[in-house]
C-alpha cells in the first residue's frame, strides 16, 4: 500500500537551503502586499487559513494522521478569543492566549480519544468529535448560537499596535503566520519530526525500535491543534466575529482540500493551497452554490490525477524538497 | 408514558436508517476498503429518485421502493468503475477524500436546483392512518419502516453470511488474488458490492422520504452520526452494524425523552465512552 506522501525526499543540506530560500522569498513577497493594490483583508484571511492548513499538514503529512475535524480548533480558539475580548474586555495578546489555551486543552482531550484508532477510523472519530462540539456550541449560551459573537473590539496589541488599522493588523497577522510556520518547520526537521515520519512510514517498526508511538502521535496532535487554534485566534481580529461556520465539518473539509491542492506533506503546499481556495471562494462567490460543486470537482481531480498537489508536483519535477 | 413510547418509536425509526446506512458502509468497506463518504449523498439521491418517479412519471411509492435503489445502485456502479477502482492499492484515506469530493458535487448540484428546503412526499394510501395499540397510537407507516428495514437488514445478513455468493464475497475480501485464481471475476464482484451498498442507502432514502421530506442536505448531517455508529459498532461484522444501528437509535430516542438537550450529542458522547473503554468498538476487530 502506498502511503499518502510516498515520495518525500530525505532532509539534506541542499533541501534545507532550498526551503530557506523559498521561505525568504515568501516572507518578502507577503511583506510587500500592503504596498500593492491587493485587498489586504483577502490576504489576511488567506494567511490565517494557510497557517491552519500548515498545522493540519503537520499531522497528515508527517504523522500520517488525517484529521477530519480540524475546524474544531479553529472555532474553539475563535470563540474563546472573541469571548475574552468582548465580554471580559482583555487586551489582544491575552485574548490570543485564551484562544490558544482553549484549543490546546481541546486538543489534549480530543487527541487522547482519537489517537486510539488509526487510519480511516481516526478520521471518522475526529469528524464525529468536531460535530459533537458543533452541537455543543449551538446550544451553550456564550456562543450566541446561530448569531455567533459579533462586533469584537480589536484593541491595541501590547498597548502599542493599533489593530483597527488594516496595515498594522496585516503585519501582525503576517508575523503570526511566519512565526507559526517557522515553529512547524522547526518541528518537522527536529528529531521529533524524524520519529513522526518513521511512524508514518511504518508504525509497527517504529514500535519495535522502542518508540512509544502513541505519545509521539498525541504530541503531534496537540501541537497541530494548538497552532490551528492560534490561526483561529488571529482570524477573530481579521473577521471581527466568531460563528458556527468555523466549527462546522464542511470547514474541516475545506482545510483538507487546501492541503490536498497544495500538496500533502510538502512544506509550502498548504500555504499555496490555502491561497488558491480562498481566492476561489472570493472570486467565484457569484456562482453561489456551484462553488461547492467546483470544490468537489477539485477534490476528485486531485485524488484521481494529481495526488501530489501543486507544490508536490513542482518539487517532484525538479527533484527538490519544497 | 405516551410521549416515551412515541420517542421510542422515533428512535427505532432513526435506528432503522442508521442500521441500513452503516450496513451499506460495512458491505462497501469489506470489499473496497473505502469509507464511503458519499453514502449520505446517495441516500439523498434515493429519496429524490422516489420524488421524481412520483412527480414526473407518476410512479408511486411501491415501485419506487424497487426502482430507486436500482437506479442509484447503477449510478454507484458507474462511480466505482470510472473512479473508485483506480484507488485500489492506494492508502485508504484517498477513498475517503474522493468520496467526500463526490458528496460535495452531488449535494451541490441538488442544492442548486432545489434549494435547501424540503419537498413533501405523501405517505402511500395503503399505509396511511394508524393503529391503537392500547398503550400508544402507532402510525402505520412508521411501523412499516421499522419492520421493512429489519427484513432488509436480515436479508442482507443472510445473503452475505449464509449463501454461496456471500461466501465468495467474504473470501474475496480476505484474499482477492486467490479467489481470482478460482475463476471468480473479483472486479465485477467489487462493482456489484458497491452497487449493493449504495442500493441499501437509496432504499433508506425512499423509506425516509414520507417521514423526513426530501432535502438536498438530508444525508449530510446524518452521515456523520452514522460514522459515529460505525466507530461504536466497529464494523467488524454485518450483524454488529445492524444491532448497533438500532440500539443507538433507541438510545437517542430515550435521551430525547429524558434529557432532550443531549439528544443531538448522545451518540457522539457514547462514541467517546466506547473508545475510552474498548477502542476497537463493540464488535470490531483491530483496524
PDB file of N, CA, C and O in Angstrom, chain A residues 202-253:
ATOM      1  N   UNK A 202       6.097   3.382   8.835  1.00  0.00           N
ATOM      2  CA  UNK A 202       5.930   2.009   9.308  1.00  0.00           C
ATOM      3  C   UNK A 202       5.801   2.001  10.831  1.00  0.00           C
ATOM      4  O   UNK A 202       6.792   1.922  11.541  1.00  0.00           O
ATOM      5  N   UNK A 203       4.560   2.081  11.283  1.00  0.00           N
ATOM      6  CA  UNK A 203       4.355   2.201  12.724  1.00  0.00           C
ATOM      7  C   UNK A 203       4.831   0.979  13.510  1.00  0.00           C
ATOM      8  O   UNK A 203       5.510   1.126  14.525  1.00  0.00           O
ATOM      9  N   UNK A 204       4.516  -0.260  13.033  1.00  0.00           N
ATOM     10  CA  UNK A 204       4.985  -1.413  13.811  1.00  0.00           C
ATOM     11  C   UNK A 204       6.505  -1.410  13.983  1.00  0.00           C
ATOM     12  O   UNK A 204       7.022  -1.763  15.047  1.00  0.00           O
ATOM     13  N   UNK A 205       7.229  -0.985  12.915  1.00  0.00           N
ATOM     14  CA  UNK A 205       8.684  -0.968  13.040  1.00  0.00           C
ATOM     15  C   UNK A 205       9.124   0.084  14.051  1.00  0.00           C
ATOM     16  O   UNK A 205      10.034  -0.172  14.852  1.00  0.00           O
ATOM     17  N   UNK A 206       8.464   1.235  14.023  1.00  0.00           N
ATOM     18  CA  UNK A 206       8.816   2.276  14.990  1.00  0.00           C
ATOM     19  C   UNK A 206       8.602   1.772  16.413  1.00  0.00           C
ATOM     20  O   UNK A 206       9.401   2.026  17.313  1.00  0.00           O
ATOM     21  N   UNK A 207       7.506   1.016  16.595  1.00  0.00           N
ATOM     22  CA  UNK A 207       7.234   0.463  17.924  1.00  0.00           C
ATOM     23  C   UNK A 207       8.340  -0.516  18.306  1.00  0.00           C
ATOM     24  O   UNK A 207       8.863  -0.494  19.426  1.00  0.00           O
ATOM     25  N   UNK A 208       8.724  -1.364  17.333  1.00  0.00           N
ATOM     26  CA  UNK A 208       9.727  -2.373  17.650  1.00  0.00           C
ATOM     27  C   UNK A 208      11.088  -1.741  17.921  1.00  0.00           C
ATOM     28  O   UNK A 208      11.943  -2.337  18.558  1.00  0.00           O
ATOM     29  N   UNK A 209      11.287  -0.517  17.411  1.00  0.00           N
ATOM     30  CA  UNK A 209      12.538   0.183  17.709  1.00  0.00           C
ATOM     31  C   UNK A 209      12.506   0.818  19.095  1.00  0.00           C
ATOM     32  O   UNK A 209      13.482   1.406  19.542  1.00  0.00           O
ATOM     33  N   UNK A 210      11.358   0.734  19.751  1.00  0.00           N
ATOM     34  CA  UNK A 210      11.294   1.205  21.121  1.00  0.00           C
ATOM     35  C   UNK A 210      10.605   2.553  21.292  1.00  0.00           C
ATOM     36  O   UNK A 210      10.590   3.092  22.391  1.00  0.00           O
ATOM     37  N   UNK A 211      10.063   3.091  20.201  1.00  0.00           N
ATOM     38  CA  UNK A 211       9.372   4.375  20.349  1.00  0.00           C
ATOM     39  C   UNK A 211       7.962   4.158  20.851  1.00  0.00           C
ATOM     40  O   UNK A 211       7.256   3.267  20.378  1.00  0.00           O
ATOM     41  N   UNK A 212       7.554   4.989  21.790  1.00  0.00           N
ATOM     42  CA  UNK A 212       6.163   4.958  22.229  1.00  0.00           C
ATOM     43  C   UNK A 212       5.372   5.795  21.235  1.00  0.00           C
ATOM     44  O   UNK A 212       5.192   7.003  21.414  1.00  0.00           O
ATOM     45  N   UNK A 213       4.912   5.158  20.163  1.00  0.00           N
ATOM     46  CA  UNK A 213       4.350   5.912  19.036  1.00  0.00           C
ATOM     47  C   UNK A 213       3.096   6.686  19.437  1.00  0.00           C
ATOM     48  O   UNK A 213       2.848   7.763  18.917  1.00  0.00           O
ATOM     49  N   UNK A 214       2.319   6.141  20.360  1.00  0.00           N
ATOM     50  CA  UNK A 214       1.111   6.848  20.770  1.00  0.00           C
ATOM     51  C   UNK A 214       1.439   8.210  21.365  1.00  0.00           C
ATOM     52  O   UNK A 214       0.745   9.189  21.130  1.00  0.00           O
ATOM     53  N   UNK A 215       2.528   8.248  22.140  1.00  0.00           N
ATOM     54  CA  UNK A 215       2.904   9.524  22.748  1.00  0.00           C
ATOM     55  C   UNK A 215       3.350  10.527  21.696  1.00  0.00           C
ATOM     56  O   UNK A 215       3.005  11.704  21.758  1.00  0.00           O
ATOM     57  N   UNK A 216       4.102  10.027  20.704  1.00  0.00           N
ATOM     58  CA  UNK A 216       4.546  10.921  19.631  1.00  0.00           C
ATOM     59  C   UNK A 216       3.356  11.453  18.849  1.00  0.00           C
ATOM     60  O   UNK A 216       3.268  12.629  18.530  1.00  0.00           O
ATOM     61  N   UNK A 217       2.420  10.553  18.549  1.00  0.00           N
ATOM     62  CA  UNK A 217       1.254  10.970  17.764  1.00  0.00           C
ATOM     63  C   UNK A 217       0.395  11.965  18.562  1.00  0.00           C
ATOM     64  O   UNK A 217      -0.096  12.941  18.017  1.00  0.00           O
ATOM     65  N   UNK A 218       0.261  11.686  19.858  1.00  0.00           N
ATOM     66  CA  UNK A 218      -0.535  12.586  20.687  1.00  0.00           C
ATOM     67  C   UNK A 218       0.113  13.962  20.739  1.00  0.00           C
ATOM     68  O   UNK A 218      -0.559  14.994  20.606  1.00  0.00           O
ATOM     69  N   UNK A 219       1.429  13.989  20.908  1.00  0.00           N
ATOM     70  CA  UNK A 219       2.136  15.261  20.979  1.00  0.00           C
ATOM     71  C   UNK A 219       1.975  16.034  19.666  1.00  0.00           C
ATOM     72  O   UNK A 219       1.739  17.247  19.662  1.00  0.00           O
ATOM     73  N   UNK A 220       2.079  15.309  18.543  1.00  0.00           N
ATOM     74  CA  UNK A 220       1.896  15.953  17.234  1.00  0.00           C
ATOM     75  C   UNK A 220       0.481  16.502  17.119  1.00  0.00           C
ATOM     76  O   UNK A 220       0.264  17.602  16.605  1.00  0.00           O
ATOM     77  N   UNK A 221      -0.494  15.733  17.614  1.00  0.00           N
ATOM     78  CA  UNK A 221      -1.884  16.169  17.555  1.00  0.00           C
ATOM     79  C   UNK A 221      -2.079  17.445  18.365  1.00  0.00           C
ATOM     80  O   UNK A 221      -2.722  18.399  17.930  1.00  0.00           O
ATOM     81  N   UNK A 222      -1.490  17.468  19.571  1.00  0.00           N
ATOM     82  CA  UNK A 222      -1.646  18.642  20.441  1.00  0.00           C
ATOM     83  C   UNK A 222      -0.989  19.859  19.791  1.00  0.00           C
ATOM     84  O   UNK A 222      -1.566  20.949  19.758  1.00  0.00           O
ATOM     85  N   UNK A 223       0.211  19.654  19.265  1.00  0.00           N
ATOM     86  CA  UNK A 223       0.915  20.767  18.623  1.00  0.00           C
ATOM     87  C   UNK A 223       0.106  21.300  17.444  1.00  0.00           C
ATOM     88  O   UNK A 223      -0.092  22.519  17.295  1.00  0.00           O
ATOM     89  N   UNK A 224      -0.387  20.361  16.629  1.00  0.00           N
ATOM     90  CA  UNK A 224      -1.161  20.750  15.456  1.00  0.00           C
ATOM     91  C   UNK A 224      -2.432  21.498  15.867  1.00  0.00           C
ATOM     92  O   UNK A 224      -2.763  22.545  15.304  1.00  0.00           O
ATOM     93  N   UNK A 225      -3.135  20.961  16.857  1.00  0.00           N
ATOM     94  CA  UNK A 225      -4.369  21.591  17.313  1.00  0.00           C
ATOM     95  C   UNK A 225      -4.121  22.968  17.895  1.00  0.00           C
ATOM     96  O   UNK A 225      -4.899  23.904  17.688  1.00  0.00           O
ATOM     97  N   UNK A 226      -3.006  23.108  18.630  1.00  0.00           N
ATOM     98  CA  UNK A 226      -2.711  24.392  19.266  1.00  0.00           C
ATOM     99  C   UNK A 226      -2.382  25.454  18.216  1.00  0.00           C
ATOM    100  O   UNK A 226      -2.867  26.584  18.289  1.00  0.00           O
ATOM    101  N   UNK A 227      -1.576  25.070  17.218  1.00  0.00           N
ATOM    102  CA  UNK A 227      -1.244  26.042  16.173  1.00  0.00           C
ATOM    103  C   UNK A 227      -2.491  26.377  15.353  1.00  0.00           C
ATOM    104  O   UNK A 227      -2.719  27.531  14.991  1.00  0.00           O
ATOM    105  N   UNK A 228      -3.320  25.366  15.092  1.00  0.00           N
ATOM    106  CA  UNK A 228      -4.588  25.628  14.403  1.00  0.00           C
ATOM    107  C   UNK A 228      -5.428  26.616  15.213  1.00  0.00           C
ATOM    108  O   UNK A 228      -6.075  27.506  14.656  1.00  0.00           O
ATOM    109  N   UNK A 229      -5.385  26.471  16.554  1.00  0.00           N
ATOM    110  CA  UNK A 229      -6.100  27.394  17.416  1.00  0.00           C
ATOM    111  C   UNK A 229      -5.540  28.802  17.319  1.00  0.00           C
ATOM    112  O   UNK A 229      -6.289  29.790  17.297  1.00  0.00           O
ATOM    113  N   UNK A 230      -4.217  28.908  17.225  1.00  0.00           N
ATOM    114  CA  UNK A 230      -3.578  30.219  17.063  1.00  0.00           C
ATOM    115  C   UNK A 230      -4.096  30.895  15.794  1.00  0.00           C
ATOM    116  O   UNK A 230      -4.426  32.089  15.793  1.00  0.00           O
ATOM    117  N   UNK A 231      -4.200  30.097  14.708  1.00  0.00           N
ATOM    118  CA  UNK A 231      -4.759  30.634  13.465  1.00  0.00           C
ATOM    119  C   UNK A 231      -6.186  31.125  13.685  1.00  0.00           C
ATOM    120  O   UNK A 231      -6.582  32.185  13.184  1.00  0.00           O
ATOM    121  N   UNK A 232      -6.966  30.353  14.468  1.00  0.00           N
ATOM    122  CA  UNK A 232      -8.338  30.749  14.757  1.00  0.00           C
ATOM    123  C   UNK A 232      -8.417  32.045  15.540  1.00  0.00           C
ATOM    124  O   UNK A 232      -9.283  32.888  15.299  1.00  0.00           O
ATOM    125  N   UNK A 233      -7.481  32.219  16.494  1.00  0.00           N
ATOM    126  CA  UNK A 233      -7.463  33.456  17.293  1.00  0.00           C
ATOM    127  C   UNK A 233      -7.133  34.654  16.411  1.00  0.00           C
ATOM    128  O   UNK A 233      -7.748  35.715  16.518  1.00  0.00           O
ATOM    129  N   UNK A 234      -6.136  34.497  15.536  1.00  0.00           N
ATOM    130  CA  UNK A 234      -5.772  35.590  14.630  1.00  0.00           C
ATOM    131  C   UNK A 234      -6.951  35.958  13.736  1.00  0.00           C
ATOM    132  O   UNK A 234      -7.202  37.133  13.462  1.00  0.00           O
ATOM    133  N   UNK A 235      -7.681  34.931  13.314  1.00  0.00           N
ATOM    134  CA  UNK A 235      -8.787  35.154  12.383  1.00  0.00           C
ATOM    135  C   UNK A 235      -9.876  36.024  13.005  1.00  0.00           C
ATOM    136  O   UNK A 235     -10.566  36.763  12.295  1.00  0.00           O
ATOM    137  N   UNK A 236     -10.008  35.936  14.344  1.00  0.00           N
ATOM    138  CA  UNK A 236     -11.023  36.750  15.018  1.00  0.00           C
ATOM    139  C   UNK A 236     -10.753  38.243  14.803  1.00  0.00           C
ATOM    140  O   UNK A 236     -11.677  39.029  14.587  1.00  0.00           O
ATOM    141  N   UNK A 237      -9.473  38.618  14.823  1.00  0.00           N
ATOM    142  CA  UNK A 237      -9.143  40.033  14.640  1.00  0.00           C
ATOM    143  C   UNK A 237      -9.402  40.474  13.200  1.00  0.00           C
ATOM    144  O   UNK A 237      -9.704  41.628  12.941  1.00  0.00           O
ATOM    145  N   UNK A 238      -9.259  39.538  12.281  1.00  0.00           N
ATOM    146  CA  UNK A 238      -9.484  39.870  10.869  1.00  0.00           C
ATOM    147  C   UNK A 238     -10.979  39.969  10.580  1.00  0.00           C
ATOM    148  O   UNK A 238     -11.456  40.948  10.020  1.00  0.00           O
ATOM    149  N   UNK A 239     -11.717  38.926  10.975  1.00  0.00           N
ATOM    150  CA  UNK A 239     -13.133  38.858  10.625  1.00  0.00           C
ATOM    151  C   UNK A 239     -14.007  39.612  11.625  1.00  0.00           C
ATOM    152  O   UNK A 239     -15.146  39.956  11.320  1.00  0.00           O
ATOM    153  N   UNK A 240     -13.496  39.877  12.810  1.00  0.00           N
ATOM    154  CA  UNK A 240     -14.238  40.515  13.914  1.00  0.00           C
ATOM    155  C   UNK A 240     -15.514  39.772  14.287  1.00  0.00           C
ATOM    156  O   UNK A 240     -16.482  40.372  14.762  1.00  0.00           O
ATOM    157  N   UNK A 241     -15.547  38.489  14.022  1.00  0.00           N
ATOM    158  CA  UNK A 241     -16.656  37.703  14.554  1.00  0.00           C
ATOM    159  C   UNK A 241     -16.214  36.259  14.723  1.00  0.00           C
ATOM    160  O   UNK A 241     -15.158  35.860  14.234  1.00  0.00           O
ATOM    161  N   UNK A 242     -17.002  35.516  15.470  1.00  0.00           N
ATOM    162  CA  UNK A 242     -16.757  34.078  15.637  1.00  0.00           C
ATOM    163  C   UNK A 242     -18.111  33.410  15.468  1.00  0.00           C
ATOM    164  O   UNK A 242     -19.058  33.748  16.170  1.00  0.00           O
ATOM    165  N   UNK A 243     -18.201  32.514  14.496  1.00  0.00           N
ATOM    166  CA  UNK A 243     -19.520  31.956  14.211  1.00  0.00           C
ATOM    167  C   UNK A 243     -19.451  30.445  14.044  1.00  0.00           C
ATOM    168  O   UNK A 243     -18.384  29.839  14.029  1.00  0.00           O
ATOM    169  N   UNK A 244     -20.641  29.856  13.913  1.00  0.00           N
ATOM    170  CA  UNK A 244     -20.745  28.396  13.840  1.00  0.00           C
ATOM    171  C   UNK A 244     -20.113  27.824  12.577  1.00  0.00           C
ATOM    172  O   UNK A 244     -19.698  26.667  12.569  1.00  0.00           O
ATOM    173  N   UNK A 245     -20.042  28.634  11.501  1.00  0.00           N
ATOM    174  CA  UNK A 245     -19.476  28.098  10.255  1.00  0.00           C
ATOM    175  C   UNK A 245     -18.038  27.632  10.469  1.00  0.00           C
ATOM    176  O   UNK A 245     -17.587  26.708   9.806  1.00  0.00           O
ATOM    177  N   UNK A 246     -17.330  28.294  11.429  1.00  0.00           N
ATOM    178  CA  UNK A 246     -15.935  27.910  11.669  1.00  0.00           C
ATOM    179  C   UNK A 246     -15.815  26.549  12.341  1.00  0.00           C
ATOM    180  O   UNK A 246     -14.746  25.952  12.337  1.00  0.00           O
ATOM    181  N   UNK A 247     -16.882  26.067  12.964  1.00  0.00           N
ATOM    182  CA  UNK A 247     -16.820  24.783  13.660  1.00  0.00           C
ATOM    183  C   UNK A 247     -17.442  23.663  12.830  1.00  0.00           C
ATOM    184  O   UNK A 247     -17.231  22.504  13.100  1.00  0.00           O
ATOM    185  N   UNK A 248     -18.223  24.044  11.830  1.00  0.00           N
ATOM    186  CA  UNK A 248     -18.960  23.026  11.082  1.00  0.00           C
ATOM    187  C   UNK A 248     -18.004  22.116  10.310  1.00  0.00           C
ATOM    188  O   UNK A 248     -16.920  22.530   9.935  1.00  0.00           O
ATOM    189  N   UNK A 249     -18.426  20.889  10.067  1.00  0.00           N
ATOM    190  CA  UNK A 249     -17.494  19.928   9.470  1.00  0.00           C
ATOM    191  C   UNK A 249     -17.150  20.263   8.027  1.00  0.00           C
ATOM    192  O   UNK A 249     -16.144  19.799   7.505  1.00  0.00           O
ATOM    193  N   UNK A 250     -17.978  21.080   7.359  1.00  0.00           N
ATOM    194  CA  UNK A 250     -17.611  21.457   5.993  1.00  0.00           C
ATOM    195  C   UNK A 250     -16.322  22.275   5.993  1.00  0.00           C
ATOM    196  O   UNK A 250     -15.540  22.220   5.049  1.00  0.00           O
ATOM    197  N   UNK A 251     -16.105  23.031   7.088  1.00  0.00           N
ATOM    198  CA  UNK A 251     -14.860  23.786   7.215  1.00  0.00           C
ATOM    199  C   UNK A 251     -13.669  22.830   7.319  1.00  0.00           C
ATOM    200  O   UNK A 251     -12.624  23.052   6.691  1.00  0.00           O
ATOM    201  N   UNK A 252     -13.856  21.750   8.067  1.00  0.00           N
ATOM    202  CA  UNK A 252     -12.786  20.744   8.149  1.00  0.00           C
ATOM    203  C   UNK A 252     -12.464  20.200   6.765  1.00  0.00           C
ATOM    204  O   UNK A 252     -11.300  19.991   6.420  1.00  0.00           O
ATOM    205  N   UNK A 253     -13.517  19.994   5.968  1.00  0.00           N
ATOM    206  CA  UNK A 253     -13.316  19.510   4.612  1.00  0.00           C
ATOM    207  C   UNK A 253     -12.508  20.496   3.783  1.00  0.00           C
ATOM    208  O   UNK A 253     -11.640  20.113   3.004  1.00  0.00           O
TER     209      UNK A 253
END
